[in-house]
Tab-separated table of C-alpha atoms and ligand atoms in Angstrom:
chain	number	residue	atom	x	y	z
A	1	MET	CA	-4.195	-0.756	-22.993
A	2	THR	CA	-7.793	-0.981	-23.673
A	3	THR	CA	-9.872	-0.846	-20.702
A	4	ALA	CA	-12.461	-3.826	-20.174
A	5	GLN	CA	-16.063	-3.120	-20.020
A	6	PRO	CA	-17.314	-3.224	-16.508
A	7	VAL	CA	-19.053	-6.466	-15.703
A	8	PRO	CA	-22.753	-5.619	-15.095
A	9	GLN	CA	-22.969	-6.481	-11.598
A	10	SER	CA	-26.378	-4.533	-10.690
A	11	THR	CA	-28.349	-7.640	-10.940
A	12	TYR	CA	-26.451	-9.448	-8.381
A	13	ALA	CA	-26.390	-6.352	-6.202
A	14	ALA	CA	-30.161	-6.306	-6.216
A	15	ARG	CA	-30.446	-9.871	-5.398
A	16	VAL	CA	-27.998	-9.356	-2.259
A	17	ARG	CA	-30.077	-6.430	-1.267
A	18	GLN	CA	-33.269	-8.414	-1.459
A	19	TYR	CA	-31.938	-11.407	0.553
A	20	TYR	CA	-31.043	-9.028	3.488
A	21	GLN	CA	-34.326	-7.173	3.157
A	22	GLN	CA	-36.009	-10.614	3.586
A	23	HIS	CA	-33.862	-11.640	6.519
A	24	TYR	CA	-33.673	-8.519	8.445
A	25	PRO	CA	-36.654	-6.367	7.239
A	26	ASP	CA	-36.108	-3.793	10.104
A	27	ARG	CA	-32.254	-3.004	9.866
A	28	ALA	CA	-29.583	-2.519	7.153
A	29	PRO	CA	-26.985	-5.289	6.991
A	30	LEU	CA	-23.503	-4.348	8.528
A	31	ALA	CA	-20.044	-5.234	6.838
A	32	PHE	CA	-16.909	-5.619	8.728
A	33	VAL	CA	-13.699	-5.141	6.493
A	34	ARG	CA	-10.216	-5.504	7.705
A	35	THR	CA	-7.354	-4.872	5.227
A	36	PHE	CA	-3.664	-6.164	5.849
A	37	GLY	CA	-0.764	-5.194	3.817
A	38	CYS	CA	0.057	-2.318	1.493
A	39	GLN	CA	-1.948	0.860	0.189
A	40	GLN	CA	-3.247	-0.913	-2.928
A	41	ASN	CA	-5.118	-3.460	-0.784
A	42	VAL	CA	-6.503	-0.411	1.172
A	43	SER	CA	-7.688	1.040	-2.018
A	44	ASP	CA	-9.048	-2.513	-3.274
A	45	SER	CA	-10.915	-2.438	0.059
A	46	GLU	CA	-12.334	0.834	-0.621
A	47	HIS	CA	-13.819	-0.012	-3.675
A	48	MET	CA	-15.259	-3.500	-2.084
A	49	LYS	CA	-16.728	-1.144	0.415
A	50	GLY	CA	-18.284	0.870	-2.398
A	51	LEU	CA	-20.025	-2.090	-3.760
A	52	LEU	CA	-21.223	-3.074	-0.234
A	53	ALA	CA	-22.641	0.401	0.272
A	54	GLU	CA	-24.473	-0.107	-3.147
A	55	MET	CA	-25.807	-3.404	-1.879
A	56	GLY	CA	-27.277	-1.472	1.040
A	57	PHE	CA	-24.634	-2.237	3.700
A	58	GLY	CA	-23.588	-0.195	6.496
A	59	PHE	CA	-20.387	-0.485	8.359
A	60	THR	CA	-19.042	-1.594	11.727
A	61	GLU	CA	-15.714	-1.805	13.457
A	62	THR	CA	-17.003	-4.903	15.545
A	63	PRO	CA	-17.220	-8.498	13.711
A	64	ASP	CA	-19.674	-9.639	16.550
A	65	GLU	CA	-22.148	-6.909	14.877
A	66	ALA	CA	-21.527	-7.762	11.240
A	67	ASP	CA	-23.576	-9.763	8.984
A	68	PHE	CA	-20.603	-9.973	6.355
A	69	ILE	CA	-16.821	-10.094	7.669
A	70	LEU	CA	-14.223	-9.517	4.886
A	71	PHE	CA	-10.613	-10.127	5.324
A	72	ASN	CA	-8.316	-8.522	2.331
A	73	THR	CA	-4.976	-10.172	2.738
A	74	CYS	CA	-1.309	-9.500	1.900
A	75	ALA	CA	1.301	-12.288	1.030
A	76	VAL	CA	4.446	-10.230	0.984
A	77	ARG	CA	5.699	-11.891	4.232
A	78	GLU	CA	5.042	-14.755	6.238
A	79	HIS	CA	3.991	-12.795	9.321
A	80	ALA	CA	1.148	-11.114	7.606
A	81	ALA	CA	0.102	-14.309	6.439
A	82	ASP	CA	0.132	-15.930	9.765
A	83	ARG	CA	-2.054	-13.104	11.252
A	84	VAL	CA	-4.624	-13.492	8.631
A	85	PHE	CA	-4.835	-17.533	9.408
A	86	GLY	CA	-5.043	-16.369	13.174
A	87	ASN	CA	-7.629	-13.858	12.707
A	88	VAL	CA	-9.749	-16.047	10.429
A	89	GLY	CA	-9.574	-19.081	12.768
A	90	ALA	CA	-10.993	-17.022	15.520
A	91	LEU	CA	-14.063	-16.486	13.787
A	92	LYS	CA	-15.006	-20.198	13.921
A	93	HIS	CA	-17.015	-19.717	17.083
A	94	LEU	CA	-18.771	-16.609	15.852
A	95	LYS	CA	-19.826	-18.731	12.786
A	96	THR	CA	-21.319	-21.526	15.095
A	97	ARG	CA	-23.048	-19.028	17.085
A	98	ARG	CA	-24.432	-17.028	14.343
A	99	PRO	CA	-24.774	-19.286	11.131
A	100	ASP	CA	-25.952	-16.522	9.046
A	101	VAL	CA	-22.830	-14.481	9.120
A	102	LEU	CA	-21.164	-14.634	5.701
A	103	ILE	CA	-17.259	-14.722	6.088
A	104	ALA	CA	-15.119	-13.966	3.073
A	105	VAL	CA	-11.254	-14.049	2.553
A	106	CYS	CA	-9.777	-12.135	-0.508
A	107	GLY	CA	-6.674	-10.618	-1.703
A	108	CYS	CA	-3.082	-11.608	-2.515
A	109	MET	CA	-3.117	-14.544	-0.074
A	110	VAL	CA	-5.481	-16.441	-1.743
A	111	GLN	CA	-3.915	-15.788	-5.122
A	112	GLN	CA	-1.473	-18.571	-4.062
A	113	GLU	CA	-2.798	-22.174	-4.933
A	114	HIS	CA	-1.729	-23.717	-1.686
A	115	VAL	CA	-3.365	-21.133	0.717
A	116	ALA	CA	-6.866	-21.090	-1.421
A	117	GLU	CA	-6.632	-25.041	-1.138
A	118	LYS	CA	-5.999	-24.455	2.745
A	119	PHE	CA	-8.985	-22.354	3.035
A	120	ARG	CA	-11.094	-24.842	0.971
A	121	GLN	CA	-10.128	-27.771	3.014
A	122	SER	CA	-9.414	-26.423	6.579
A	123	TYR	CA	-11.744	-23.544	6.861
A	124	PRO	CA	-15.230	-24.775	5.747
A	125	PHE	CA	-16.681	-21.772	7.743
A	126	VAL	CA	-15.380	-19.372	5.354
A	127	GLY	CA	-18.146	-18.795	2.846
A	128	LEU	CA	-16.190	-16.901	0.105
A	129	VAL	CA	-12.577	-17.116	-0.935
A	130	PHE	CA	-11.410	-14.986	-3.972
A	131	GLY	CA	-8.326	-13.214	-5.511
A	132	THR	CA	-7.230	-9.817	-6.385
A	133	HIS	CA	-8.520	-9.845	-9.890
A	134	VAL	CA	-12.521	-10.468	-9.316
A	135	ILE	CA	-12.904	-7.814	-6.608
A	136	HIS	CA	-15.467	-6.134	-9.017
A	137	ARG	CA	-17.453	-9.286	-8.989
A	138	LEU	CA	-18.180	-9.136	-5.334
A	139	PRO	CA	-21.965	-8.700	-5.856
A	140	GLU	CA	-22.070	-11.661	-7.837
A	141	LEU	CA	-19.955	-13.887	-5.457
A	142	MET	CA	-21.850	-12.853	-2.600
A	143	ALA	CA	-25.047	-13.457	-4.288
A	144	GLU	CA	-24.037	-17.188	-5.128
A	145	ALA	CA	-22.588	-17.725	-1.510
A	146	LEU	CA	-25.893	-16.580	0.214
A	147	HIS	CA	-28.186	-18.584	-2.035
A	148	SER	CA	-26.108	-21.694	-2.144
A	149	GLY	CA	-25.121	-21.756	1.244
A	150	ARG	CA	-21.911	-23.410	0.071
A	151	GLN	CA	-18.355	-22.119	0.065
A	152	VAL	CA	-17.831	-20.245	-3.141
A	153	THR	CA	-14.266	-20.154	-4.289
A	154	VAL	CA	-12.729	-18.623	-7.474
A	155	ALA	CA	-9.633	-20.387	-8.473
A	156	PRO	CA	-6.692	-18.139	-8.484
A	157	GLN	CA	-6.102	-16.264	-11.843
A	158	GLN	CA	-2.979	-15.081	-13.360
A	159	ASP	CA	-4.013	-11.845	-14.983
A	160	GLY	CA	-6.426	-9.246	-14.393
A	161	GLU	CA	-8.373	-6.667	-16.490
A	162	ILE	CA	-8.781	-2.897	-15.392
A	163	HIS	CA	-12.428	-2.510	-14.472
A	164	GLU	CA	-13.364	1.175	-14.176
A	165	ASP	CA	-16.404	2.364	-12.639
A	166	VAL	CA	-16.199	0.451	-9.747
A	167	PRO	CA	-17.614	2.363	-7.014
A	168	VAL	CA	-15.463	3.720	-4.030
A	169	ARG	CA	-16.167	4.480	-0.606
A	170	ARG	CA	-13.067	6.243	0.858
A	171	ASP	CA	-11.743	5.908	4.121
A	172	GLY	CA	-10.321	9.350	4.367
A	173	THR	CA	-11.820	12.796	3.815
A	174	PHE	CA	-8.872	14.816	2.830
A	175	LYS	CA	-6.159	11.901	1.710
A	176	ALA	CA	-6.908	9.435	-1.102
A	177	TRP	CA	-5.315	7.049	-2.781
A	178	LEU	CA	-5.589	6.761	-6.374
A	179	PRO	CA	-4.429	3.683	-8.531
A	180	ILE	CA	-2.620	4.358	-11.624
A	181	MET	CA	-1.546	0.608	-12.432
A	182	TYR	CA	-1.698	-2.851	-11.263
A	183	GLY	CA	0.551	-5.760	-10.991
A	184	CYS	CA	4.346	-6.245	-11.396
A	185	ASN	CA	6.584	-7.355	-14.122
A	186	ASN	CA	10.018	-7.291	-12.182
A	187	PHE	CA	10.087	-10.641	-10.366
A	188	CYS	CA	12.524	-9.538	-7.748
A	189	THR	CA	13.768	-12.931	-6.509
A	190	TYR	CA	12.374	-12.750	-2.941
A	191	CYS	CA	9.044	-11.403	-3.979
A	192	VAL	CA	5.520	-12.784	-4.356
A	193	VAL	CA	4.063	-10.005	-5.831
A	194	PRO	CA	4.428	-10.605	-9.671
A	195	TYR	CA	2.652	-14.087	-8.925
A	196	VAL	CA	-0.284	-12.798	-6.828
A	197	ARG	CA	-1.037	-9.507	-8.729
A	198	GLY	CA	-0.189	-10.412	-12.437
A	199	ARG	CA	1.384	-8.390	-15.215
A	200	GLU	CA	1.774	-4.644	-15.245
A	201	ARG	CA	-1.289	-2.795	-16.786
A	202	SER	CA	-1.806	1.004	-16.546
A	203	ARG	CA	-5.154	2.818	-16.304
A	204	ASP	CA	-5.636	5.260	-19.192
A	205	PRO	CA	-4.551	8.761	-18.384
A	206	GLU	CA	-7.991	10.223	-19.052
A	207	HIS	CA	-9.547	7.755	-16.270
A	208	ILE	CA	-6.893	8.958	-14.034
A	209	LEU	CA	-7.300	12.697	-14.539
A	210	ALA	CA	-11.022	12.419	-14.149
A	211	GLU	CA	-10.740	10.790	-10.855
A	212	ALA	CA	-8.191	13.410	-9.759
A	213	ARG	CA	-10.271	16.037	-10.648
A	214	ARG	CA	-13.252	14.684	-8.926
A	215	LEU	CA	-11.166	14.280	-5.544
A	216	VAL	CA	-9.929	17.716	-5.844
A	217	ALA	CA	-13.382	19.067	-6.355
A	218	GLU	CA	-14.532	17.174	-3.383
A	219	GLY	CA	-11.829	18.940	-1.178
A	220	TYR	CA	-9.095	16.259	-0.899
A	221	LYS	CA	-5.959	17.931	-0.120
A	222	GLU	CA	-3.493	14.917	-0.802
A	223	ILE	CA	-3.728	12.473	-3.660
A	224	THR	CA	-1.239	9.408	-3.477
A	225	LEU	CA	-0.655	7.731	-6.881
A	226	LEU	CA	-0.390	4.029	-6.250
A	227	GLY	CA	1.291	1.336	-8.231
A	228	GLN	CA	4.184	-1.416	-7.511
A	229	ASN	CA	6.278	0.424	-9.817
A	230	VAL	CA	4.772	3.982	-10.731
A	231	ASN	CA	8.037	4.757	-13.064
A	232	SER	CA	7.051	2.245	-15.424
A	233	TYR	CA	3.543	3.612	-15.845
A	234	GLY	CA	2.152	3.639	-19.446
A	235	ARG	CA	4.808	1.072	-20.778
A	236	GLY	CA	3.481	-0.769	-23.809
A	237	ALA	CA	0.291	1.381	-23.793
A	238	ASP	CA	-0.572	3.325	-26.999
A	239	HIS	CA	-1.465	6.459	-25.186
A	240	GLY	CA	2.190	7.588	-25.226
A	241	VAL	CA	2.091	8.963	-21.595
A	242	ASP	CA	4.731	7.947	-19.307
A	243	PHE	CA	5.030	8.458	-15.375
A	244	ALA	CA	6.675	11.927	-15.738
A	245	GLY	CA	4.098	12.961	-18.449
A	246	LEU	CA	1.284	11.814	-15.989
A	247	LEU	CA	2.580	14.060	-13.368
A	248	ARG	CA	2.822	16.896	-15.462
A	249	LEU	CA	-0.841	16.420	-16.584
A	250	LEU	CA	-2.236	15.995	-12.896
A	251	ASP	CA	0.254	18.997	-11.959
A	252	GLN	CA	-2.033	21.218	-14.037
A	253	ILE	CA	-5.170	20.505	-12.248
A	254	ASP	CA	-6.501	23.628	-10.572
A	255	GLY	CA	-6.982	23.438	-6.992
A	256	ASP	CA	-5.091	23.537	-3.661
A	257	PHE	CA	-3.695	19.856	-3.426
A	258	THR	CA	-0.571	17.867	-2.997
A	259	LEU	CA	0.397	14.764	-5.170
A	260	ARG	CA	2.659	12.063	-3.713
A	261	PHE	CA	3.210	8.631	-5.266
A	262	MET	CA	4.542	5.163	-4.357
A	263	THR	CA	6.173	2.937	-5.102
A	264	SER	CA	9.370	3.831	-7.360
A	265	HIS	CA	11.744	1.361	-8.610
A	266	PRO	CA	15.344	2.633	-8.878
A	267	LYS	CA	16.073	1.073	-12.347
A	268	ASP	CA	13.352	2.965	-13.931
A	269	ALA	CA	14.016	6.259	-12.125
A	270	THR	CA	15.575	8.821	-14.349
A	271	PRO	CA	17.157	12.162	-13.928
A	272	ALA	CA	14.335	13.527	-16.473
A	273	LEU	CA	11.713	12.387	-13.753
A	274	PHE	CA	13.540	14.322	-11.187
A	275	ASP	CA	13.550	17.237	-13.484
A	276	THR	CA	9.986	16.839	-13.904
A	277	ILE	CA	9.234	16.977	-10.292
A	278	ALA	CA	11.488	20.130	-9.959
A	279	ALA	CA	9.129	21.748	-12.569
A	280	CYS	CA	5.829	20.801	-10.950
A	281	LYS	CA	4.230	22.743	-8.632
A	282	LYS	CA	2.084	20.205	-6.676
A	283	VAL	CA	4.256	17.183	-6.489
A	284	SER	CA	5.537	16.669	-3.062
A	285	HIS	CA	9.287	16.469	-2.718
A	286	HIS	CA	9.463	13.018	-0.927
A	287	PHE	CA	10.599	10.091	-2.755
A	288	HIS	CA	10.109	6.624	-1.671
A	289	LEU	CA	12.816	4.663	-3.629
A	290	PRO	CA	13.492	1.192	-2.065
A	291	PHE	CA	17.052	0.178	-2.456
A	292	GLN	CA	16.707	-3.324	-0.687
A	293	SER	CA	20.371	-3.774	-0.474
A	294	GLY	CA	23.612	-1.718	-0.569
A	295	ASN	CA	25.707	-4.686	-2.119
A	296	ASP	CA	26.027	-5.326	-5.712
A	297	ARG	CA	26.126	-9.120	-5.537
A	298	VAL	CA	23.011	-9.050	-3.349
A	299	LEU	CA	21.274	-6.516	-5.570
A	300	ALA	CA	21.920	-8.911	-8.704
A	301	ALA	CA	20.881	-12.007	-6.739
A	302	MET	CA	17.695	-10.092	-5.969
A	303	ASN	CA	17.322	-9.470	-9.605
A	304	ARG	CA	16.930	-5.487	-8.981
A	305	HIS	CA	18.739	-4.219	-12.271
A	306	TYR	CA	20.717	-1.433	-10.766
A	307	THR	CA	23.862	-1.156	-8.832
A	308	ARG	CA	24.765	0.783	-5.793
A	309	GLU	CA	26.447	3.460	-7.624
A	310	LYS	CA	23.584	4.019	-9.858
A	311	TYR	CA	21.199	4.387	-6.673
A	312	LEU	CA	23.634	6.722	-5.333
A	313	SER	CA	24.011	8.836	-8.483
A	314	LEU	CA	20.236	8.918	-8.539
A	315	VAL	CA	19.980	10.494	-5.094
A	316	ARG	CA	22.743	12.892	-5.869
A	317	TYR	CA	21.179	14.071	-9.104
A	318	ALA	CA	17.722	14.733	-7.337
A	319	ARG	CA	19.364	16.599	-4.489
A	320	ALA	CA	20.944	18.708	-7.119
A	321	VAL	CA	17.855	19.819	-8.854
A	322	ILE	CA	15.503	19.464	-5.802
A	323	PRO	CA	17.492	20.708	-2.938
A	324	ASP	CA	14.785	19.893	-0.239
A	325	ILE	CA	14.172	16.498	-1.527
A	326	SER	CA	13.330	13.900	1.261
A	327	PHE	CA	14.064	10.064	0.570
A	328	THR	CA	12.576	7.093	2.281
A	329	SER	CA	13.498	3.359	1.370
A	330	ASP	CA	12.511	-0.216	2.053
A	331	VAL	CA	15.437	-2.406	3.112
A	332	ILE	CA	15.557	-6.373	3.229
A	333	VAL	CA	18.093	-7.550	5.932
A	334	GLY	CA	19.266	-11.250	5.538
A	335	PHE	CA	18.382	-12.097	1.959
A	336	PRO	CA	19.652	-15.647	1.463
A	337	GLY	CA	23.513	-15.805	1.349
A	338	GLU	CA	23.990	-12.193	2.517
A	339	THR	CA	27.432	-12.024	4.319
A	340	ARG	CA	28.223	-9.733	7.304
A	341	GLU	CA	30.461	-7.785	4.958
A	342	GLU	CA	27.452	-7.492	2.606
A	343	PHE	CA	25.098	-6.289	5.039
A	344	GLU	CA	27.755	-3.484	6.259
A	345	ASP	CA	27.342	-2.005	2.616
A	346	THR	CA	23.586	-1.520	3.470
A	347	LEU	CA	24.483	0.169	6.756
A	348	SER	CA	27.276	2.409	4.635
A	349	LEU	CA	24.605	3.300	1.800
A	350	VAL	CA	22.253	4.413	4.763
A	351	ARG	CA	24.784	6.534	6.215
A	352	GLU	CA	25.555	8.044	2.735
A	353	VAL	CA	22.145	8.636	1.747
A	354	GLY	CA	20.654	9.997	5.111
A	355	PHE	CA	16.977	8.722	4.362
A	356	THR	CA	14.200	10.562	6.165
A	357	SER	CA	13.012	7.067	7.653
A	358	LEU	CA	13.335	3.364	6.574
A	359	PHE	CA	10.867	0.264	6.327
A	360	THR	CA	12.966	-2.586	7.279
A	361	PHE	CA	12.304	-6.107	6.802
A	362	ILE	CA	14.033	-9.396	7.728
A	363	TYR	CA	14.065	-11.555	4.649
A	364	SER	CA	10.970	-14.073	4.596
A	365	PRO	CA	10.872	-17.055	2.311
A	366	ARG	CA	7.885	-16.959	-0.105
A	367	ARG	CA	6.939	-20.433	-1.714
A	368	GLY	CA	7.647	-20.226	-5.422
A	369	THR	CA	10.158	-17.485	-5.546
A	370	PRO	CA	13.684	-18.201	-6.879
A	371	ALA	CA	15.152	-16.888	-3.406
A	372	ALA	CA	13.179	-19.418	-1.395
A	373	SER	CA	15.639	-22.365	-2.762
A	374	LEU	CA	18.900	-20.564	-2.169
A	375	PRO	CA	21.146	-21.816	0.740
A	376	ASP	CA	20.479	-19.254	3.721
A	377	PRO	CA	23.141	-20.217	6.222
A	378	ILE	CA	22.719	-17.039	8.469
A	379	SER	CA	20.911	-17.611	11.683
A	380	ALA	CA	17.506	-16.130	12.660
A	381	GLU	CA	19.067	-14.645	15.762
A	382	GLU	CA	21.894	-13.099	13.747
A	383	LYS	CA	19.508	-11.425	11.289
A	384	VAL	CA	17.556	-9.928	14.168
A	385	HIS	CA	20.960	-8.419	15.457
A	386	TRP	CA	21.605	-7.126	12.020
A	387	LEU	CA	18.159	-5.433	11.951
A	388	GLN	CA	18.409	-4.122	15.261
A	389	GLU	CA	21.987	-2.276	14.125
A	390	LEU	CA	20.077	-0.970	11.201
A	391	THR	CA	17.358	0.458	12.897
A	392	ALA	CA	19.646	2.070	15.574
A	393	LEU	CA	21.592	3.736	12.822
A	394	GLN	CA	18.674	4.947	11.044
A	395	GLU	CA	17.159	6.287	14.336
A	396	GLN	CA	20.611	8.573	14.722
A	397	ILE	CA	19.961	9.604	11.169
A	398	SER	CA	16.401	10.578	11.653
A	399	ALA	CA	17.160	12.361	14.815
A	400	ARG	CA	19.730	14.265	13.284
A	401	ARG	CA	17.661	15.124	10.007
A	402	LEU	CA	14.610	16.037	12.542
A	403	SER	CA	16.871	18.387	14.783
A	404	ALA	CA	17.758	20.230	11.668
A	405	PHE	CA	13.937	21.657	11.700
A	406	VAL	CA	14.079	22.804	15.421
A	407	GLY	CA	13.659	26.599	15.526
A	408	THR	CA	11.851	26.922	11.991
A	409	ALA	CA	8.448	26.853	10.949
A	410	GLN	CA	6.921	24.538	8.480
A	411	ARG	CA	3.677	23.768	6.348
A	412	ALA	CA	2.177	20.683	7.574
A	413	LEU	CA	-1.130	18.775	6.968
A	414	ILE	CA	-2.824	17.738	10.137
A	415	GLU	CA	-3.773	14.055	10.034
A	416	THR	CA	-4.752	12.731	13.163
A	417	ALA	CA	-5.822	13.670	16.732
A	418	ALA	CA	-5.494	11.666	19.986
A	419	ASP	CA	-5.551	12.863	23.744
A	420	GLY	CA	-5.476	16.363	23.193
A	421	TYR	CA	-2.563	16.211	20.397
A	422	LEU	CA	-2.713	16.363	16.600
A	423	GLU	CA	-0.316	15.039	14.462
A	424	ALA	CA	0.837	16.865	11.228
A	425	ARG	CA	2.703	15.717	8.393
A	426	LEU	CA	5.568	17.927	6.557
A	427	PRO	CA	5.822	17.472	2.807
A	428	GLU	CA	9.064	15.735	3.312
A	429	ASN	CA	7.044	12.992	5.346
A	430	SER	CA	8.111	13.378	8.812
A	431	VAL	CA	5.628	14.169	11.694
A	432	VAL	CA	5.274	16.998	14.030
A	433	ARG	CA	2.834	16.484	17.128
A	434	VAL	CA	1.269	19.676	18.640
A	435	PRO	CA	-1.567	20.481	20.944
A	436	GLY	CA	-4.815	21.143	19.363
A	437	ASP	CA	-8.415	20.491	18.667
A	438	ALA	CA	-9.565	17.545	16.887
A	439	THR	CA	-11.782	19.708	14.683
A	440	LEU	CA	-8.507	20.757	12.937
A	441	VAL	CA	-8.038	17.359	11.420
A	442	GLY	CA	-7.840	17.827	7.759
A	443	ARG	CA	-6.488	21.251	7.627
A	444	ARG	CA	-3.187	22.846	6.844
A	445	ALA	CA	-1.311	24.452	9.277
A	446	VAL	CA	1.817	26.425	9.750
A	447	VAL	CA	3.636	24.703	12.898
A	448	GLN	CA	6.641	25.973	14.791
A	449	ILE	CA	9.053	23.216	15.531
A	450	ASP	CA	10.298	23.141	18.948
A	451	ASP	CA	11.751	19.898	19.659
A	452	ALA	CA	12.883	16.714	17.744
A	453	ARG	CA	13.348	13.158	18.930
A	454	SER	CA	14.186	10.094	16.883
A	455	TRP	CA	11.098	9.773	14.792
A	456	ILE	CA	8.731	12.575	15.713
A	457	MET	CA	9.088	16.497	16.487
A	458	THR	CA	7.050	18.561	18.691
A	459	GLY	CA	5.975	22.094	18.330
A	460	GLN	CA	2.894	24.291	18.224
A	461	ILE	CA	0.215	25.913	15.639
A	462	LEU	CA	1.304	29.241	14.439
A	463	SER	CA	-1.604	29.465	11.833
A	464	VAL	CA	-4.297	27.439	10.386
A	465	GLU	CA	-4.940	27.653	6.612
A	466	ASP	CA	-8.112	27.069	4.412
B	501	SAH	N1	6.549	-2.899	-5.332
B	501	SAH	C1	7.051	-2.152	-4.228
B	501	SAH	C2	7.075	-2.881	-2.866
B	501	SAH	C3	6.793	-4.177	-2.857
B	501	SAH	S1	6.490	-4.980	-1.305
B	501	SAH	C4	8.811	-2.092	-4.537
B	501	SAH	O1	9.333	-2.869	-5.366
B	501	SAH	O2	9.236	-1.405	-3.999
B	501	SAH	C5	7.115	-3.828	-0.212
B	501	SAH	C6	8.412	-4.128	0.357
B	501	SAH	O3	8.419	-5.265	1.060
B	501	SAH	C7	9.585	-4.382	-0.441
B	501	SAH	O4	10.163	-3.103	-0.934
B	501	SAH	C8	10.591	-4.995	0.179
B	501	SAH	O5	11.322	-4.479	0.838
B	501	SAH	C9	9.639	-6.041	1.150
B	501	SAH	N2	9.747	-7.516	0.942
B	501	SAH	C10	8.969	-7.880	-0.209
B	501	SAH	N3	9.268	-9.279	-0.369
B	501	SAH	C11	9.730	-9.561	0.766
B	501	SAH	C12	10.158	-10.738	1.492
B	501	SAH	N4	10.237	-11.926	0.598
B	501	SAH	N5	10.925	-10.733	2.564
B	501	SAH	C13	11.052	-9.463	3.197
B	501	SAH	N6	10.614	-8.442	2.681
B	501	SAH	C14	10.273	-8.305	1.620
B	502	SF4	FE1	8.087	-7.097	-5.461
B	502	SF4	FE2	10.140	-6.299	-6.912
B	502	SF4	FE3	7.659	-6.012	-7.965
B	502	SF4	FE4	8.192	-4.432	-6.005
B	502	SF4	S1	9.386	-4.392	-8.043
B	502	SF4	S2	6.494	-5.672	-6.333
B	502	SF4	S3	9.815	-5.943	-4.866
B	502	SF4	S4	8.649	-7.856	-7.580
């Protein structure tokens, strides 16, 4: 795919900077950015923060202090959308008290026409409404909103181009998100993502490699490649690099770092990809491979294009070539028409695979998707029971898996600190809690594992690296 020329936004950025200098000559303006949803949204927000920093903004965690408030929204489930309406609605009083504050809502939710319309009609205090495809135009949109004083809305667009060279201000100092592709072509019947994120488009490998090299040079220890379906990276592009090829190229970058990636679709995960991972040195032996359902009729109704047996055979192959590989997954409980017997196939698949952990979701109807018009006779209470059964089963499996680490020493990346404890992540994605000093966050350590509960292990640091 050819990469679109970046839209020159510097003139607008200068106008925004000038606006705030005139209004607040003694201080830098402050932005509050709140992100809902997946890592792609987190990455988009990091790019919008990069643009805001270029416009002279500092950042605050307190909306009350902010001159610019941005909500980057998620449309995947109703619950996430409801939280956005609640959070944005609560800002009405702030806008009355401080009319100068500019409130913006962007991302997947406002890519849905009915939601964009609701913000236009019922949330006039929101100054700026724009979707996922125009985040690179933030300076232009802000300049327009600030100077017109009217609500600026960008109509939802179906397809986006790739804009390289949008600045980025990363939240992390040792873990980085690196988008390799955008959009989704799969149209799983329950899912709104293809409608709000548009068709698949892949970044050129040289841009990805250049960004990865920069991250390694800056000292990032873990790089997570992002895409809705990373296995279809490069499809339709003329550079001839597929996902396995991209992993091989990235693996050759010199330096001490780990590569992770998400998300993979089982229909495009191949034995050759697992062979590649087995041969790479820097690719983590953790694979997030959502199976959604363990029943073939439900999988077909979901338009997933694989069977239970195909999924299980992939897991078997992967374990044969990468014995310490760890699988995590996403599951939907209560897809319309799913019967108790069909749900039991999900339970048996979970037992058979032995996942490290699971993200479990109750089916949430999304307007405009095919599944939303299917009959759905199972009650909400019943679905909650099923979900509880599934999570209880997974807790037992996680506990069993984690107990196998007790008494061993493992290499782990120290990610967070709270109350005198550190949390460190093993390559296979489980977490161990150890006593230690907050200054160790971002370093790798060898950790002795002493005990294991369902989700977390405890232990102590034996040695710190780097
Ligand atoms: N592209 C990724 C992730 C998509 S959204 C993938 O295909 O795996 C993340 C997860 O949300 C999905 O894997 C699915 O389990 C869940 N999800 C998506 N739409 C949903 C819906 N309508 N109701 C409940 N869960 C949903
Ligand atoms: Fe949604 Fe399916 Fe695309 Fe994932 S692969 S984003 S679940 S349509």
